[in-house]
PDB file of C-alpha atoms in Angstrom:
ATOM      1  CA  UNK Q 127     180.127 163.644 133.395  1.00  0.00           C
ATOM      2  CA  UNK Q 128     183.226 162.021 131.516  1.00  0.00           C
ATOM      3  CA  UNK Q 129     184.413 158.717 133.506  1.00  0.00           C
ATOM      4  CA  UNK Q 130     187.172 159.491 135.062  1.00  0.00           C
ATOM      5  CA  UNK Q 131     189.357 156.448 134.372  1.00  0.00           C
ATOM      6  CA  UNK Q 132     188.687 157.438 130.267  1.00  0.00           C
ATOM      7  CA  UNK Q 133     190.676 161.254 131.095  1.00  0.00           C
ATOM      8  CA  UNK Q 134     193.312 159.032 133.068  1.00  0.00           C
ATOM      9  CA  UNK Q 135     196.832 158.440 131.542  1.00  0.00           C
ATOM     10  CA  UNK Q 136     198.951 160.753 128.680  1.00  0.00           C
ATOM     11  CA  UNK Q 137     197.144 161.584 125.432  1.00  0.00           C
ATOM     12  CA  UNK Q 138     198.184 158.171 124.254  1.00  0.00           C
ATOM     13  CA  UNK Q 139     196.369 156.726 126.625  1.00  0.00           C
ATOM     14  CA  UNK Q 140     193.169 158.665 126.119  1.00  0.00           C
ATOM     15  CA  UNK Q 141     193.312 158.132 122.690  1.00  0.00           C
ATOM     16  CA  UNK Q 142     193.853 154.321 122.826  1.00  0.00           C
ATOM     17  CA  UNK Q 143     190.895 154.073 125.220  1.00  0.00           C
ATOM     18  CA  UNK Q 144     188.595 156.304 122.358  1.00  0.00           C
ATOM     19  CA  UNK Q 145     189.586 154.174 119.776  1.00  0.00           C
ATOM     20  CA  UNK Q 146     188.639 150.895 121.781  1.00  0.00           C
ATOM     21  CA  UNK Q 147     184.970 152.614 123.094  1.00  0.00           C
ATOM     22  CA  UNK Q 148     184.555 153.261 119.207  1.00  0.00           C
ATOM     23  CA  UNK Q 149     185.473 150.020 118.277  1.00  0.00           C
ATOM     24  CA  UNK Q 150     183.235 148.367 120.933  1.00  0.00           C
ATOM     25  CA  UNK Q 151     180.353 150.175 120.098  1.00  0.00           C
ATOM     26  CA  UNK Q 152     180.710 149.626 115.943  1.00  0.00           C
ATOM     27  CA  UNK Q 153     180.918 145.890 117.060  1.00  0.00           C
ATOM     28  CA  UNK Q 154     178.099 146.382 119.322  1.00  0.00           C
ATOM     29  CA  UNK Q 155     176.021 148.311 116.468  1.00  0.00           C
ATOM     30  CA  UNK Q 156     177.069 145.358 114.049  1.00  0.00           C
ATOM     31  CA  UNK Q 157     175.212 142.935 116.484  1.00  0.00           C
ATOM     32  CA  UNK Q 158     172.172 144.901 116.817  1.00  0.00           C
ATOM     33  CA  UNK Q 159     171.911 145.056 113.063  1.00  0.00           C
ATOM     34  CA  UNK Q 160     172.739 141.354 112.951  1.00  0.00           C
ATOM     35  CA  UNK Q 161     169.397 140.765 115.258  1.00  0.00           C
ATOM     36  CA  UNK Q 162     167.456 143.416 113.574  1.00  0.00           C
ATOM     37  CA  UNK Q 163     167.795 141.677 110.421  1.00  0.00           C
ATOM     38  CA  UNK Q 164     167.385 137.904 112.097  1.00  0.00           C
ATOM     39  CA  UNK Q 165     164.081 139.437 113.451  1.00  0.00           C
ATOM     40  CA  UNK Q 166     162.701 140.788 110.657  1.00  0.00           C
ATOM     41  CA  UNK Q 167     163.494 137.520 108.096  1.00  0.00           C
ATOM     42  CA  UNK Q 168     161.975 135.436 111.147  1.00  0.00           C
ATOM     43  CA  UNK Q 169     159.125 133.364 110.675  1.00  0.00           C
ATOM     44  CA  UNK Q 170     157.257 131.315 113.427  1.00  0.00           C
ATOM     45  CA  UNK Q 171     155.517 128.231 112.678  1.00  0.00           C
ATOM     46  CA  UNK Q 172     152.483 126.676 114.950  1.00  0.00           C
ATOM     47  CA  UNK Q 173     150.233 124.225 114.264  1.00  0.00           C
ATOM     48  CA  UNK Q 174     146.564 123.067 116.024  1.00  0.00           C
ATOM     49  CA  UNK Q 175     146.849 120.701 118.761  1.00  0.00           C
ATOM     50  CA  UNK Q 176     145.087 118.322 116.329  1.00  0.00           C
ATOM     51  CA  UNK Q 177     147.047 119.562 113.353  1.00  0.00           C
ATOM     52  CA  UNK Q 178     144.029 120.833 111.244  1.00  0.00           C
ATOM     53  CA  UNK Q 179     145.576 124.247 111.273  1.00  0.00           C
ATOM     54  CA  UNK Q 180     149.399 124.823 110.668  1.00  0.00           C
ATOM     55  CA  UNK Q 181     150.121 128.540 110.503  1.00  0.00           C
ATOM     56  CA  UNK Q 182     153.266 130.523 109.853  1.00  0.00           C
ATOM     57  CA  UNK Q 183     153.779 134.336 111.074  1.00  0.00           C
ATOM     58  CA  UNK Q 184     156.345 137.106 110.929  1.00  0.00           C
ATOM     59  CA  UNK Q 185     157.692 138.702 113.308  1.00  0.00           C
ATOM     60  CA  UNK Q 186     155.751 141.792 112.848  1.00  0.00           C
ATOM     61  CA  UNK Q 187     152.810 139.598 113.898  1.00  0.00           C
ATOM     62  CA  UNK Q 188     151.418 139.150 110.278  1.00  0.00           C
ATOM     63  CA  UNK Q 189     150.136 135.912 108.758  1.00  0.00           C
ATOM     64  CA  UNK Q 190     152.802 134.583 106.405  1.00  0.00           C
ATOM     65  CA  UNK Q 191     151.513 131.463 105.754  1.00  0.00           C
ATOM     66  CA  UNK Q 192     147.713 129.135 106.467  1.00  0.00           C
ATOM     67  CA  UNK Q 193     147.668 125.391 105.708  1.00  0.00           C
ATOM     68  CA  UNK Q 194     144.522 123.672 106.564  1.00  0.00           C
ATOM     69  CA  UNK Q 195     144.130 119.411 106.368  1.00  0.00           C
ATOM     70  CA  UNK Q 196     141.085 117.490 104.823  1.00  0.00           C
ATOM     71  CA  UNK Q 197     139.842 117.914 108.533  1.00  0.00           C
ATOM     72  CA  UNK Q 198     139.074 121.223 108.081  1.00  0.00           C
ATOM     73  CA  UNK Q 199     135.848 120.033 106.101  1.00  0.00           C
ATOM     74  CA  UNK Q 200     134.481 118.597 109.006  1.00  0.00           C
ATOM     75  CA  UNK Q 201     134.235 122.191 111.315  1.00  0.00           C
ATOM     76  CA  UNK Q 202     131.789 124.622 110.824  1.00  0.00           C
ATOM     77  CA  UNK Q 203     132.978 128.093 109.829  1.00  0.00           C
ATOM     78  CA  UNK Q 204     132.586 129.576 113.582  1.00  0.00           C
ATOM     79  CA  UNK Q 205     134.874 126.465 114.711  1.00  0.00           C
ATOM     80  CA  UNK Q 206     137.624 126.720 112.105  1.00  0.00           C
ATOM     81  CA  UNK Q 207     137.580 130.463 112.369  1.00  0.00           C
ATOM     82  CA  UNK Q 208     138.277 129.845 116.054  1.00  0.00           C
ATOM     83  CA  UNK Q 209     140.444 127.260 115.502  1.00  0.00           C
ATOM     84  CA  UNK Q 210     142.781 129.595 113.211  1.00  0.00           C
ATOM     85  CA  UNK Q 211     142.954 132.891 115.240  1.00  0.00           C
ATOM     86  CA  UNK Q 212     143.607 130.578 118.251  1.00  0.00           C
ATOM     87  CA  UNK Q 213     147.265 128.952 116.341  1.00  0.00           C
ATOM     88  CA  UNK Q 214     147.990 132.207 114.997  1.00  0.00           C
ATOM     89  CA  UNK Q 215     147.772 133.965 118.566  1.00  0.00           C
ATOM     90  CA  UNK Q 216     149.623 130.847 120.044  1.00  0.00           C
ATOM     91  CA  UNK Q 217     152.537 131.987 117.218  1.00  0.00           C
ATOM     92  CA  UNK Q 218     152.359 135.461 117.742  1.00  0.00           C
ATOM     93  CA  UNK Q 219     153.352 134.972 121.517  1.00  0.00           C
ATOM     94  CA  UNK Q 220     156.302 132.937 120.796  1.00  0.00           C
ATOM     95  CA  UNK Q 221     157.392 136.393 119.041  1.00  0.00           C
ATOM     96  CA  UNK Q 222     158.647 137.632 121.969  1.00  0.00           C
ATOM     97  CA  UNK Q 223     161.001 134.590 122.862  1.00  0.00           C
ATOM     98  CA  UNK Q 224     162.569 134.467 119.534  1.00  0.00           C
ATOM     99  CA  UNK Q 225     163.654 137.688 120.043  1.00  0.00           C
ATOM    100  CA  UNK Q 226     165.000 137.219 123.118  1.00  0.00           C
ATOM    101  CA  UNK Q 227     166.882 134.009 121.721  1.00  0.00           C
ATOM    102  CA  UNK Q 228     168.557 135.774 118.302  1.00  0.00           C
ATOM    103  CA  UNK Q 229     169.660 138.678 121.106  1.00  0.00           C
ATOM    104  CA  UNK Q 230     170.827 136.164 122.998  1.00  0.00           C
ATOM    105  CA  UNK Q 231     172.888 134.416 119.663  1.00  0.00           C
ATOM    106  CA  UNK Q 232     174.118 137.578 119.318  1.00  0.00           C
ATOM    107  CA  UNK Q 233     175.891 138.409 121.859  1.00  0.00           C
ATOM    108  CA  UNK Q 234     173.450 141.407 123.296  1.00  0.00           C
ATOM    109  CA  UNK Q 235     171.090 139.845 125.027  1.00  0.00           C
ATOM    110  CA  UNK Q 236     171.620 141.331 128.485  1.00  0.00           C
ATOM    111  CA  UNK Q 237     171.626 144.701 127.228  1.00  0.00           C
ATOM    112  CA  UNK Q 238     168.683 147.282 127.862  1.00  0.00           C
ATOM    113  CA  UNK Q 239     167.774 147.803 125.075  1.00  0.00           C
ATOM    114  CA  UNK Q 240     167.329 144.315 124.042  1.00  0.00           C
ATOM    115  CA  UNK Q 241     164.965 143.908 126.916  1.00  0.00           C
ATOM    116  CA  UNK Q 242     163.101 147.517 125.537  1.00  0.00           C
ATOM    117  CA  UNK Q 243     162.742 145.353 122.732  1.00  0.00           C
ATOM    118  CA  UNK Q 244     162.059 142.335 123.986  1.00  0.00           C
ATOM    119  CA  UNK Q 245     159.208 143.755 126.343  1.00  0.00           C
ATOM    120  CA  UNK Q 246     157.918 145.829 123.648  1.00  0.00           C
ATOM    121  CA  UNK Q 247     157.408 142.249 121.420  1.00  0.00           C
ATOM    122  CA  UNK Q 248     155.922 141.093 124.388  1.00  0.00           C
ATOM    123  CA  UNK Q 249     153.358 143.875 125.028  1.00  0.00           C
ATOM    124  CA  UNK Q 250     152.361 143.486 121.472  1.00  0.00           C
ATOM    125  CA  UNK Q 251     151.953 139.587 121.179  1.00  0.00           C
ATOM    126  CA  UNK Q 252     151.288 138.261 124.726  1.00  0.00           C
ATOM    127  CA  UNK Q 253     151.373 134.475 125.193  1.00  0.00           C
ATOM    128  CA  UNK Q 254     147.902 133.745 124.886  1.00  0.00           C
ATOM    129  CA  UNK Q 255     146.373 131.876 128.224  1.00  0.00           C
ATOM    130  CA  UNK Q 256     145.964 128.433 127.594  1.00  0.00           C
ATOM    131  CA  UNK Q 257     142.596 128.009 129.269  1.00  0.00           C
ATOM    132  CA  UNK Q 258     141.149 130.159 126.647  1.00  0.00           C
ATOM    133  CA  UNK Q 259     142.421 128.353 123.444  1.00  0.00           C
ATOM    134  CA  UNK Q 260     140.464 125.658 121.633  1.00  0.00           C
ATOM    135  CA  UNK Q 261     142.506 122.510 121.501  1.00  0.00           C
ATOM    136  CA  UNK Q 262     139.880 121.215 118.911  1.00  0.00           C
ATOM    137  CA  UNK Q 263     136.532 120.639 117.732  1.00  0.00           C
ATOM    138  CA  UNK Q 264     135.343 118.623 120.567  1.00  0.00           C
ATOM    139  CA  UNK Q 265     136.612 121.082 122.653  1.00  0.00           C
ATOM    140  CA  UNK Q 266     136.061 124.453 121.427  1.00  0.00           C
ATOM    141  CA  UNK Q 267     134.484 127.026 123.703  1.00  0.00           C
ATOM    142  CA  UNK Q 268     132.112 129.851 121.721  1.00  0.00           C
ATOM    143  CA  UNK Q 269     131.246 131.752 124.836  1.00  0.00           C
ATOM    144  CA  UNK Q 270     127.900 132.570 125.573  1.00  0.00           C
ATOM    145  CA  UNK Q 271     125.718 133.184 122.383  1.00  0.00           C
ATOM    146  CA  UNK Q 272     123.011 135.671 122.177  1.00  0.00           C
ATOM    147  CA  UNK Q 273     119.378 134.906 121.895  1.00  0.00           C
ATOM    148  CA  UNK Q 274     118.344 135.745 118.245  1.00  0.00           C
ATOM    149  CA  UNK Q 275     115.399 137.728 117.973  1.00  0.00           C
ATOM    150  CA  UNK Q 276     112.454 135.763 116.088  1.00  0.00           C
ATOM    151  CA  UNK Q 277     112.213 137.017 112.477  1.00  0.00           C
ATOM    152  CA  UNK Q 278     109.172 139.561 112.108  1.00  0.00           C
ATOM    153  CA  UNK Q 279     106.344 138.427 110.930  1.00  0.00           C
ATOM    154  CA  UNK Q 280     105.266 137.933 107.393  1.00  0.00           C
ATOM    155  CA  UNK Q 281     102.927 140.938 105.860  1.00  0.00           C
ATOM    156  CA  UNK Q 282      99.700 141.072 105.787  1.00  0.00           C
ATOM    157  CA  UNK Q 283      99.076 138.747 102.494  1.00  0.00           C
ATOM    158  CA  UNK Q 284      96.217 140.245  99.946  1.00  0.00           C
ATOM    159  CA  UNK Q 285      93.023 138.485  99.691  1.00  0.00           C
ATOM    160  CA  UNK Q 286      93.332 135.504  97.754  1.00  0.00           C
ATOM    161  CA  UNK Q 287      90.308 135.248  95.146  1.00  0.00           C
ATOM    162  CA  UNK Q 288      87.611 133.269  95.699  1.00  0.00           C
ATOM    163  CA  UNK Q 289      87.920 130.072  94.893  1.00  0.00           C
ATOM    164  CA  UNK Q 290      85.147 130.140  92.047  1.00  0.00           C
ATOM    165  CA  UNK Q 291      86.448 131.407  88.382  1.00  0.00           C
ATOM    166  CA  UNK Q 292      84.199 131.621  86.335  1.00  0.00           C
ATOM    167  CA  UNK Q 293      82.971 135.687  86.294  1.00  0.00           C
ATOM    168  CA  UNK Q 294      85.881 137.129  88.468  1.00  0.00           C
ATOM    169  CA  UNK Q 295      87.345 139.370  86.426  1.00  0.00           C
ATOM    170  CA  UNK Q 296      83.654 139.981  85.106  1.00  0.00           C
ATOM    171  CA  UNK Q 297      83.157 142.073  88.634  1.00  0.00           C
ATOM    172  CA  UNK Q 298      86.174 143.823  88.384  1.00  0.00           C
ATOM    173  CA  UNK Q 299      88.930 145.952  86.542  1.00  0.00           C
ATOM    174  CA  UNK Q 300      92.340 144.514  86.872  1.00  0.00           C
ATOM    175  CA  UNK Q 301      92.896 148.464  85.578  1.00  0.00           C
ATOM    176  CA  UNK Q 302      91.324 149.813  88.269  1.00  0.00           C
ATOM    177  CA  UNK Q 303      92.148 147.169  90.632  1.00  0.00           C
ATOM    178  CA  UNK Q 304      88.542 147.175  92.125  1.00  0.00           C
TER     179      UNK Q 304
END
C-alpha cells in the first residue's frame, strides 16, 4: 500500500516527492556500488604473532599474497603449515569488519541490507577463537596424533647359499632354479 503522505498534495506535489524518492534511491544505489567496488579491490593484511608469516587476502576470502621470514626454516612442515592457515583464518575474519567499516564510509551502513551483507561475510569468515590459534612454534597445539601402525614385516627372505663356493652351482641349474 502507497504511503499516504506520497498521494498527499496537487500533482505538483506528487511529482516533486517522485522525483526526490528517485533521486534518493540513484544516490543510494551510487553508494552501494561505491562499497561493492571498495569490497571487492579490498585486501586484508595479517601477520604471525611472531612475524614468520605475513599474509594478505581478498575479500572473497582468497589468498592474495604469502611472505614467509628466514624463520620459517626453523619449523617443520606440520608447524608452518599450521602456522599459515592459522594468519590466513585470523585475516579472513577481519572480512567481515571491513565491510561493515567501507558501509559505514559510505554512508549505508545502517541499512538492511548492509547488515544481509555484513552477516553473510560473517557466516562465511568467522573470527577464528583465539584459544585455538598457534601464536608460534613454542606454542603450537597439533591435537592429538594417532598411533601409527608398525610397518609390516619384511618377507620371508630366500635361503641365502651356503657359505662354501666352491661346487654350488655344480648341484644345481640356475635354469631350472633347483
Amino acid at each position: 500500500m502507497p504511503d499516504e503522505s506520497l498521494l498527499s498534495g496537487g500533482p505538483d506535489e506528487i511529482k516533486r516527492k517522485l522525483r526526490a524518492m528517485a533521486e534518493a534511491a540513484k544516490a543510494k544505489s551510487e553508494r552501494f556500488g561505491a562499497v561493492r567496488r571498495q569490497v571487492e579491490s579490498s585486501v586484508i593484511d595479517e601477520e604471525s604473532p611472531d612475524g614468520v608469516v605475513k599474509v594478505s587476502v581478498r575479500a572473497s576470502g582468497a589468498l592474495a599474497g604469502l611472505q614467509l621470514s628466514d624463520r620459517a626454516r626453523e619449523l617443520s612442515p606440520p608447524q608452518l603449515a599450521s602456522l599459515v592457515m592459522a594468519t590466513v583464518g585470523r585475516a579472513q575474519g577481519r572480512i567481515a569488519g571491513r565491510v561493515r567499516q567501507i558501509a559505514r564510509d559510505n554512508g549505508v551502513g545502517e541499512d538492511p541490507a548492509t547488515s544481509t551483507m555484513v552477516a553473510r561475510f560473517a557466516e562465511e569468515f568467522p573470527e577464528p577463537d583465539p584459544a585455538e590459534n598457534p601464536a608460534g612454534p613454542g606454542e603450537m597445539r597439533l591435537g592429538k596424533l594417532e598411533d601409527e601402525p608398525a610397518p609390516p614385516p619384511p618377507p620371508p627372505s630366500r635361503q641365502a647359499p651356503p657359505d662354501e663356493d666352491d661346487g654350488y652351482w655344480d648341484k644345481q641349474s640356475f635354469l631350472r632354479g633347483t
